Tab-separated table of C-alpha atoms in Angstrom:
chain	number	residue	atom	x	y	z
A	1	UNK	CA	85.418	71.541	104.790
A	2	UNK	CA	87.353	74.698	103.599
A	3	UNK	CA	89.375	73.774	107.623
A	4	UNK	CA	90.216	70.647	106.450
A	5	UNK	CA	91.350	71.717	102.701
A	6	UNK	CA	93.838	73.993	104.043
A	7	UNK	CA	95.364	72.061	106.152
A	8	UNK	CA	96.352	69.199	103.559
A	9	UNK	CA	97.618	72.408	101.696
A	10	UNK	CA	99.614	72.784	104.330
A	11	UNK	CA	100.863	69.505	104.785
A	12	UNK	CA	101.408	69.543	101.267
A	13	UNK	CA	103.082	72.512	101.245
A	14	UNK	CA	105.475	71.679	104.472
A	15	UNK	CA	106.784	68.716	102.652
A	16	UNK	CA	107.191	70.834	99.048
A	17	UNK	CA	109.095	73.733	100.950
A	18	UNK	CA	111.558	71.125	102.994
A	19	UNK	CA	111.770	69.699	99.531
A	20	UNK	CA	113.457	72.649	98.315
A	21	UNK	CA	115.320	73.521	101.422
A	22	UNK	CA	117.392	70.799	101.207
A	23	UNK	CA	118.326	71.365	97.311
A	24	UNK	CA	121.367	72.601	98.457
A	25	UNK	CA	122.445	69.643	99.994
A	26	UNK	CA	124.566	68.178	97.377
A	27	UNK	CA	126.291	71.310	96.864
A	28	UNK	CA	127.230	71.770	100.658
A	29	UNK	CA	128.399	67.818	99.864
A	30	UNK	CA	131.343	69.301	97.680
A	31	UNK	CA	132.229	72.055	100.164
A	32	UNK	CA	133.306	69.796	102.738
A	33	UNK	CA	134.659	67.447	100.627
A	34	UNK	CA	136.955	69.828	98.775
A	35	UNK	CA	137.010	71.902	102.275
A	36	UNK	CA	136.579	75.006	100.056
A	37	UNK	CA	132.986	77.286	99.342
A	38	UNK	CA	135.063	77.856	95.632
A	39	UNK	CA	132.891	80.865	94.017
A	40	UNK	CA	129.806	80.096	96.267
A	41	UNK	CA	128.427	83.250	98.061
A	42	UNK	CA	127.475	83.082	101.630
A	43	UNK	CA	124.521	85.970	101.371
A	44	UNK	CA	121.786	83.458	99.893
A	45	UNK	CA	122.306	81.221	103.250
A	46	UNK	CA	122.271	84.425	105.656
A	47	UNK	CA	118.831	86.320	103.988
A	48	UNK	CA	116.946	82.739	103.241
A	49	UNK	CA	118.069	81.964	107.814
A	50	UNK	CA	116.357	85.568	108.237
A	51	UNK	CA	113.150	85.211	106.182
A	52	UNK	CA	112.519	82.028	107.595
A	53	UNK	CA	113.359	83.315	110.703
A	54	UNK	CA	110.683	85.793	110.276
A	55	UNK	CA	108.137	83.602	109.467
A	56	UNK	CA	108.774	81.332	112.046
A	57	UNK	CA	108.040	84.129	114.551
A	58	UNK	CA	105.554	85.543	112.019
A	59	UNK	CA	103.518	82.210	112.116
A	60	UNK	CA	104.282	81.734	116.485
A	61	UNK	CA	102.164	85.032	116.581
A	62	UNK	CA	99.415	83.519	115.374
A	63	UNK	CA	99.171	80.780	117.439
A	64	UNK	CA	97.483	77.760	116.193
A	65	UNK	CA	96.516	79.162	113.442
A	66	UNK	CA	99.789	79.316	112.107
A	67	UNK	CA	101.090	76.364	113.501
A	68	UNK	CA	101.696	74.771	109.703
A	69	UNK	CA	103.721	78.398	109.001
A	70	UNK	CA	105.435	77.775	112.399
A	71	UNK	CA	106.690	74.298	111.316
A	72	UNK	CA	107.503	74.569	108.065
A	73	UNK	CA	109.452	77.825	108.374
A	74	UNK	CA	111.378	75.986	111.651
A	75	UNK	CA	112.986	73.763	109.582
A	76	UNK	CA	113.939	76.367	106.920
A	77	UNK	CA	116.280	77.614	110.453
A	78	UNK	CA	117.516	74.295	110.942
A	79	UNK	CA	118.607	73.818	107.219
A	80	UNK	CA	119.956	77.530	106.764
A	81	UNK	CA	121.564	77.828	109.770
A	82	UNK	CA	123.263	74.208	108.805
A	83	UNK	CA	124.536	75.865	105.599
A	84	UNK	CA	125.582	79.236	106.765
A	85	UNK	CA	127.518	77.078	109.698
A	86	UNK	CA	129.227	74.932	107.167
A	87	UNK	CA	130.091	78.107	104.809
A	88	UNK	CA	131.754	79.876	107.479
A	89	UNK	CA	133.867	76.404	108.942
A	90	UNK	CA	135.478	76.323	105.025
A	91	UNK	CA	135.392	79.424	103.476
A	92	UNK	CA	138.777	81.961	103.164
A	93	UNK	CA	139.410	84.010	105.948
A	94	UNK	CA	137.815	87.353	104.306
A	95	UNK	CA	134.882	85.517	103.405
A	96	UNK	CA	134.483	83.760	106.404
A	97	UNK	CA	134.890	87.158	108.779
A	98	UNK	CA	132.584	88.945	105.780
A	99	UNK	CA	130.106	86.180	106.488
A	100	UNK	CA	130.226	86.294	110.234
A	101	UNK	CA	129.354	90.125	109.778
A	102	UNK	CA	126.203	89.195	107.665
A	103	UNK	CA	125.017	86.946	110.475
A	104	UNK	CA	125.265	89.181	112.863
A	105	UNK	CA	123.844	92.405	111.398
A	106	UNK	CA	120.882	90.273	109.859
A	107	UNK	CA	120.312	87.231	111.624
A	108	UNK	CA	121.078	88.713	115.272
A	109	UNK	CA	120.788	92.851	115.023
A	110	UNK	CA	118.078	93.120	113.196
A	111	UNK	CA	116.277	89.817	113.851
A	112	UNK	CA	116.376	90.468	117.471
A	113	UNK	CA	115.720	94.092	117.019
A	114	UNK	CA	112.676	93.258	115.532
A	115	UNK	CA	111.574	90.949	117.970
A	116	UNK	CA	112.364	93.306	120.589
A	117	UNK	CA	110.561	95.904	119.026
A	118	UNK	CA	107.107	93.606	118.248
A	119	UNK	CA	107.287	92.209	121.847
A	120	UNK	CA	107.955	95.006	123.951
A	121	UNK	CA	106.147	98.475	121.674
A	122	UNK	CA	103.069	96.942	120.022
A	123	UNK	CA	100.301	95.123	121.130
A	124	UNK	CA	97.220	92.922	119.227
A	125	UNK	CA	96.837	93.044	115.481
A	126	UNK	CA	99.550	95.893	114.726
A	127	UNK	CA	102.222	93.189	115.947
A	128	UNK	CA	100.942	90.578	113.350
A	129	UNK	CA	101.178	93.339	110.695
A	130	UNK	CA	104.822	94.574	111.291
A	131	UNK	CA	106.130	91.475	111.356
A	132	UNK	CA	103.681	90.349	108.297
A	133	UNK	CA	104.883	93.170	106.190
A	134	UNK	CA	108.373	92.795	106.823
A	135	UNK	CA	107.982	88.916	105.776
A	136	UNK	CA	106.460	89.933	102.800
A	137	UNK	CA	108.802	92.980	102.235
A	138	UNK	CA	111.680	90.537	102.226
A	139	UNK	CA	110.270	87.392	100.468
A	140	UNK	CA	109.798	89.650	97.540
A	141	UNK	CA	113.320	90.740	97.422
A	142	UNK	CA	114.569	87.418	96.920
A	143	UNK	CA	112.342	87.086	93.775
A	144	UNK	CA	115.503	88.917	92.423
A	145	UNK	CA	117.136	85.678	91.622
A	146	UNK	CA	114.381	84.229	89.293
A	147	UNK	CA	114.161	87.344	87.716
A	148	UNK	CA	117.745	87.357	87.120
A	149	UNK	CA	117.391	83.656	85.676
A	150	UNK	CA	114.822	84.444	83.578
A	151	UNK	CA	116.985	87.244	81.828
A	152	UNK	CA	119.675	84.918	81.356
A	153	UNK	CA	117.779	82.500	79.688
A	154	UNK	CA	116.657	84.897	77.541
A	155	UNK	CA	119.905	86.538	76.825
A	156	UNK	CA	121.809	83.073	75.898
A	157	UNK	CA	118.393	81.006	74.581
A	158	UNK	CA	119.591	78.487	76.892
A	159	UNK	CA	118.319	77.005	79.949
A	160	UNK	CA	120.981	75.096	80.506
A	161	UNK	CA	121.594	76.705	83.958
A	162	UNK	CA	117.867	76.912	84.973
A	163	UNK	CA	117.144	73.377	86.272
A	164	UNK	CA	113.920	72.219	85.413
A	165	UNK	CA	113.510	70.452	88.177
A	166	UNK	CA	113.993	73.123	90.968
A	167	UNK	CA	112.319	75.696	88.816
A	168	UNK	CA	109.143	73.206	88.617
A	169	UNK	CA	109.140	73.019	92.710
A	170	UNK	CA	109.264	76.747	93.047
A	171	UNK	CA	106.396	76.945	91.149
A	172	UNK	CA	104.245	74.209	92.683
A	173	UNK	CA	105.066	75.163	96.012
A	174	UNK	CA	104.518	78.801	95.826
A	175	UNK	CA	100.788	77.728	94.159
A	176	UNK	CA	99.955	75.395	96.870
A	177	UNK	CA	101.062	78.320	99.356
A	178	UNK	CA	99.086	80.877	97.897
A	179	UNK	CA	95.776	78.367	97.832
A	180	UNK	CA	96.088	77.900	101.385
A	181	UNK	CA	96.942	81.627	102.069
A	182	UNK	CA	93.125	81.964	100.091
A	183	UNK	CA	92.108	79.612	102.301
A	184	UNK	CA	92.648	80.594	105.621
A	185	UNK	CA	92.796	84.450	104.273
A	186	UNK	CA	96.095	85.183	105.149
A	187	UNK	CA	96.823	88.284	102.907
A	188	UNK	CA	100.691	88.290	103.905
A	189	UNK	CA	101.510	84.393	103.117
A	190	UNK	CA	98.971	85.170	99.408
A	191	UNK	CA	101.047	88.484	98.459
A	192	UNK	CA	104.189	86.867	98.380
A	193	UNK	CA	104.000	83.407	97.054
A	194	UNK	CA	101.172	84.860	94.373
A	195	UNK	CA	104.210	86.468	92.672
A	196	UNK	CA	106.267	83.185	93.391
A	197	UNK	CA	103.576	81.593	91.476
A	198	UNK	CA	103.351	84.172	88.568
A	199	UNK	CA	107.125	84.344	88.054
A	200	UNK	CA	107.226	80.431	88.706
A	201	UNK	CA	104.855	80.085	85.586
A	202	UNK	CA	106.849	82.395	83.002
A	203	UNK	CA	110.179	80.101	84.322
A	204	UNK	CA	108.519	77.114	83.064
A	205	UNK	CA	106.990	78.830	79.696
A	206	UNK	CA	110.724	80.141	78.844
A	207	UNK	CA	111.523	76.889	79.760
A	208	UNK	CA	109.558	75.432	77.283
A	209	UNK	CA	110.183	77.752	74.687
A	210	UNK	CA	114.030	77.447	74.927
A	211	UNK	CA	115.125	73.727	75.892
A	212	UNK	CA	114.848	72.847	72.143
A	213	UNK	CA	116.976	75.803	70.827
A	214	UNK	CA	119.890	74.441	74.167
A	215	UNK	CA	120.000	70.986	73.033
A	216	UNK	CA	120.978	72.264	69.164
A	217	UNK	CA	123.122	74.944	71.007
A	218	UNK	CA	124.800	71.678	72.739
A	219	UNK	CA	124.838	69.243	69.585
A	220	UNK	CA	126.668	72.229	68.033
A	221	UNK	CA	129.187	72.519	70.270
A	222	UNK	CA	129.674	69.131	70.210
A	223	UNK	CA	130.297	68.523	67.087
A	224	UNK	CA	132.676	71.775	66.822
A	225	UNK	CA	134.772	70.559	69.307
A	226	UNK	CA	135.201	67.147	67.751
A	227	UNK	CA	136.083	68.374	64.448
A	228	UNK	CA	138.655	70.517	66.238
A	229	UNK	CA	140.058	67.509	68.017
A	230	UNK	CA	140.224	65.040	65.168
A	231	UNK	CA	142.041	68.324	63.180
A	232	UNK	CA	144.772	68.542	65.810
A	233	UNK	CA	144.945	64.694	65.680
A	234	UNK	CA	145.592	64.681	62.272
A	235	UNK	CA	148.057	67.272	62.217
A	236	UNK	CA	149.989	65.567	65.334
A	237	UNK	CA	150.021	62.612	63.336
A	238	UNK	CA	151.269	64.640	60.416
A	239	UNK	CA	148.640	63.896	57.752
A	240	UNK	CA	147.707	67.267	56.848
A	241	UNK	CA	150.557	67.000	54.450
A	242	UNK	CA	148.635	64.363	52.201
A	243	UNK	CA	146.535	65.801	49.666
A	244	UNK	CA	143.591	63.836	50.519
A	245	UNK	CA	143.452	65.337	53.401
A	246	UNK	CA	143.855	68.607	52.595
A	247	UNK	CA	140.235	69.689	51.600
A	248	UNK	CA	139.103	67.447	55.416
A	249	UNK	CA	141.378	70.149	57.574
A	250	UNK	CA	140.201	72.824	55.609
A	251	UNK	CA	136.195	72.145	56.346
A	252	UNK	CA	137.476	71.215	60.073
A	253	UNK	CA	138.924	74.817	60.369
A	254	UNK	CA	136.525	76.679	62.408
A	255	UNK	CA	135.841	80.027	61.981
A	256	UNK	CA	136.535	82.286	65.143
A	257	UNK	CA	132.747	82.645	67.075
A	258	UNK	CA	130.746	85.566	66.618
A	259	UNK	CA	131.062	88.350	69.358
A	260	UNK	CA	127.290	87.420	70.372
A	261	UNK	CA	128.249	83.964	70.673
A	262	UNK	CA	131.507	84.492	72.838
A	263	UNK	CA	129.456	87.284	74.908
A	264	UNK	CA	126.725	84.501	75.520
A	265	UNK	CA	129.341	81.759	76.382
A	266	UNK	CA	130.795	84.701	79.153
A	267	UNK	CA	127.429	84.847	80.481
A	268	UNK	CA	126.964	81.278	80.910
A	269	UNK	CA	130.256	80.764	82.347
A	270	UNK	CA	129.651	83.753	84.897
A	271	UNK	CA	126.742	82.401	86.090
A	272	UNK	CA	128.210	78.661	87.034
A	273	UNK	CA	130.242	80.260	90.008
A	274	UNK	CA	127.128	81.094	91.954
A	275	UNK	CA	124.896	78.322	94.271
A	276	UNK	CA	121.763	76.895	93.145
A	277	UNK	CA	120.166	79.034	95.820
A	278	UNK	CA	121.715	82.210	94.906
A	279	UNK	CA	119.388	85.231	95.320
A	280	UNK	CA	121.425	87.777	93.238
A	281	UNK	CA	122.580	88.138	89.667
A	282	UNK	CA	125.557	86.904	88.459
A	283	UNK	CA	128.801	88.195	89.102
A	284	UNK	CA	132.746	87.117	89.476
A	285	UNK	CA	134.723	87.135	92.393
A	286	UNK	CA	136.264	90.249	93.729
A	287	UNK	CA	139.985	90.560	93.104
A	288	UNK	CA	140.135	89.913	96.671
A	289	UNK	CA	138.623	86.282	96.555
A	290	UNK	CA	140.300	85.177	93.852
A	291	UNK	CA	143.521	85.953	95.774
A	292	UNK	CA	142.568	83.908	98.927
A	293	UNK	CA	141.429	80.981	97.271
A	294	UNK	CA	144.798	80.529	95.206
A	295	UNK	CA	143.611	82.021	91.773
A	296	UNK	CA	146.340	85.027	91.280
């Protein structure tokens, strides 16, 4: 019975995780239709094509007992390697050689170092451990991005740039994961995708806690920036002249935003030139960048 449970968790699971492998579909859509990776950084693509790497071989160790891990982690490859392909075809020449240096110190060097080094020194259980730890070692690292979400939510009380959607997948796959890793007791898949889960849960409680406070952040806005265009309007037209209208531009006049306010706005605006797969806090461009893609 508990056989049979875990696989449909792992069924489950396979068509979850593909689920959010190809989230960044759409955005790859705009690459090679503007034939330009804009701000989008290429080391998301490169670590996601190792650790899956990893647990491909990870899960080919175990034979057919981790034939679901195998499977699901395969087409991880297929999807990352896609994207890292496509990154490299359009982005600027620095990015594209800085790229082509990830892939080969992570996804070739070290990859194949460690495959050389499981194959060919260990034997038995330590082999399943090394490479175990090492999947685990790195899947935790990339919890850095939803951490660094969650602080920006915080920060700006607005989860504007946390998708509900993808944030709600996490979370359900990384539980479904870590009921199958109980399952089959898999200590290496459970480690991992047990803080997935955790971290997955406080996304969707800050969530909660903040849409309401974005939408009146929004309405705000909205209303701000229609007073201000009705205000040039009326001054274009040259009514501000008429006394009626005197005491309208004055309430219309908006006062200059708060330093908070304009430091939150920065924020937000920092964090729209990364990928929705983005494994690292937000940051600009170097100087360098900005120069190649026509912004200096």
């Amino acid at each position: 019975m508990a056989t049979d449970l875990s696989t449909v968790l792992g069924i489950i699971g396979n068509v979850i995780s593909i689920l959010v492998f190809a989230s960044p579909i759409k955005t790859f859509i705009g690459i090679v239709k503007k034939k330009s990776t804009e701000n989008y950084k290429a080391i998301p693509y490169v670590t996601t094509l190792l650790s899956t790497s990893l647990w491909t071989f990870y899960g080919a160790l175990k034979g057919a007992d981790g034939l679901l891990v195998t499977t699901v982690n395969a087409a991880g490859v297929a999807f990352q390697l896609t994207y890292v392909t496509l990154f490299i075809i359009f982005a600027p020449k620095r990015k594209k050689v800085t790229t082509m240096k990830l892939v080969g110190l992570f996804n070739v060097v070290f990859y194949g170092s460690v495959i050389g080094a499981t194959l060919l020194a260990m034997h038995g259980s330590l082999r399943l451990t090394f490479v175990g730890i090492l999947c685990v070692a790195l899947t935790i690292a990339m919890y850095a991005s939803p951490l660094a979400a969650m602080r920006n939510v915080i920060k700006t009380k607005s989860v504007e740039y946390m998708p509900f959607l993808l944030s709600f997948f996490l979370f359900l796959n990384a539980g479904v994961w870590s009921a199958y890793a109980i399952l089959v007791k898999d200590i290496y898949i459970l480690v991992p995708n047990g803080i997935g889960f955790a971290l997955g849960t406080v996304q969707l409680i800050l969530y909660g806690m903040y849409k309401d406070k974005s939408k009146s952040t929004k309405s705000t806005e909205m209303m701000e920036e229609e007073g201000s265009a009705h205000l040039v309007e009326m001054r274009m037209n040259g009514d501000d002249e008429h006394p009626k209208n005197r005491g309208i531009i004055k309430g219309l006049s908006l006062p200059k935003p708060s330093l908070d306010r304009q430091y939150s706005v920065q924020n937000i605006l920092r964090s729209l030139s990364y990928g929705p797969y983005d494994f690292y806090p937000p940051g600009a461009l170097d100087e360098d960048d900005e120069v190649e893609n026509g912004k200096m």
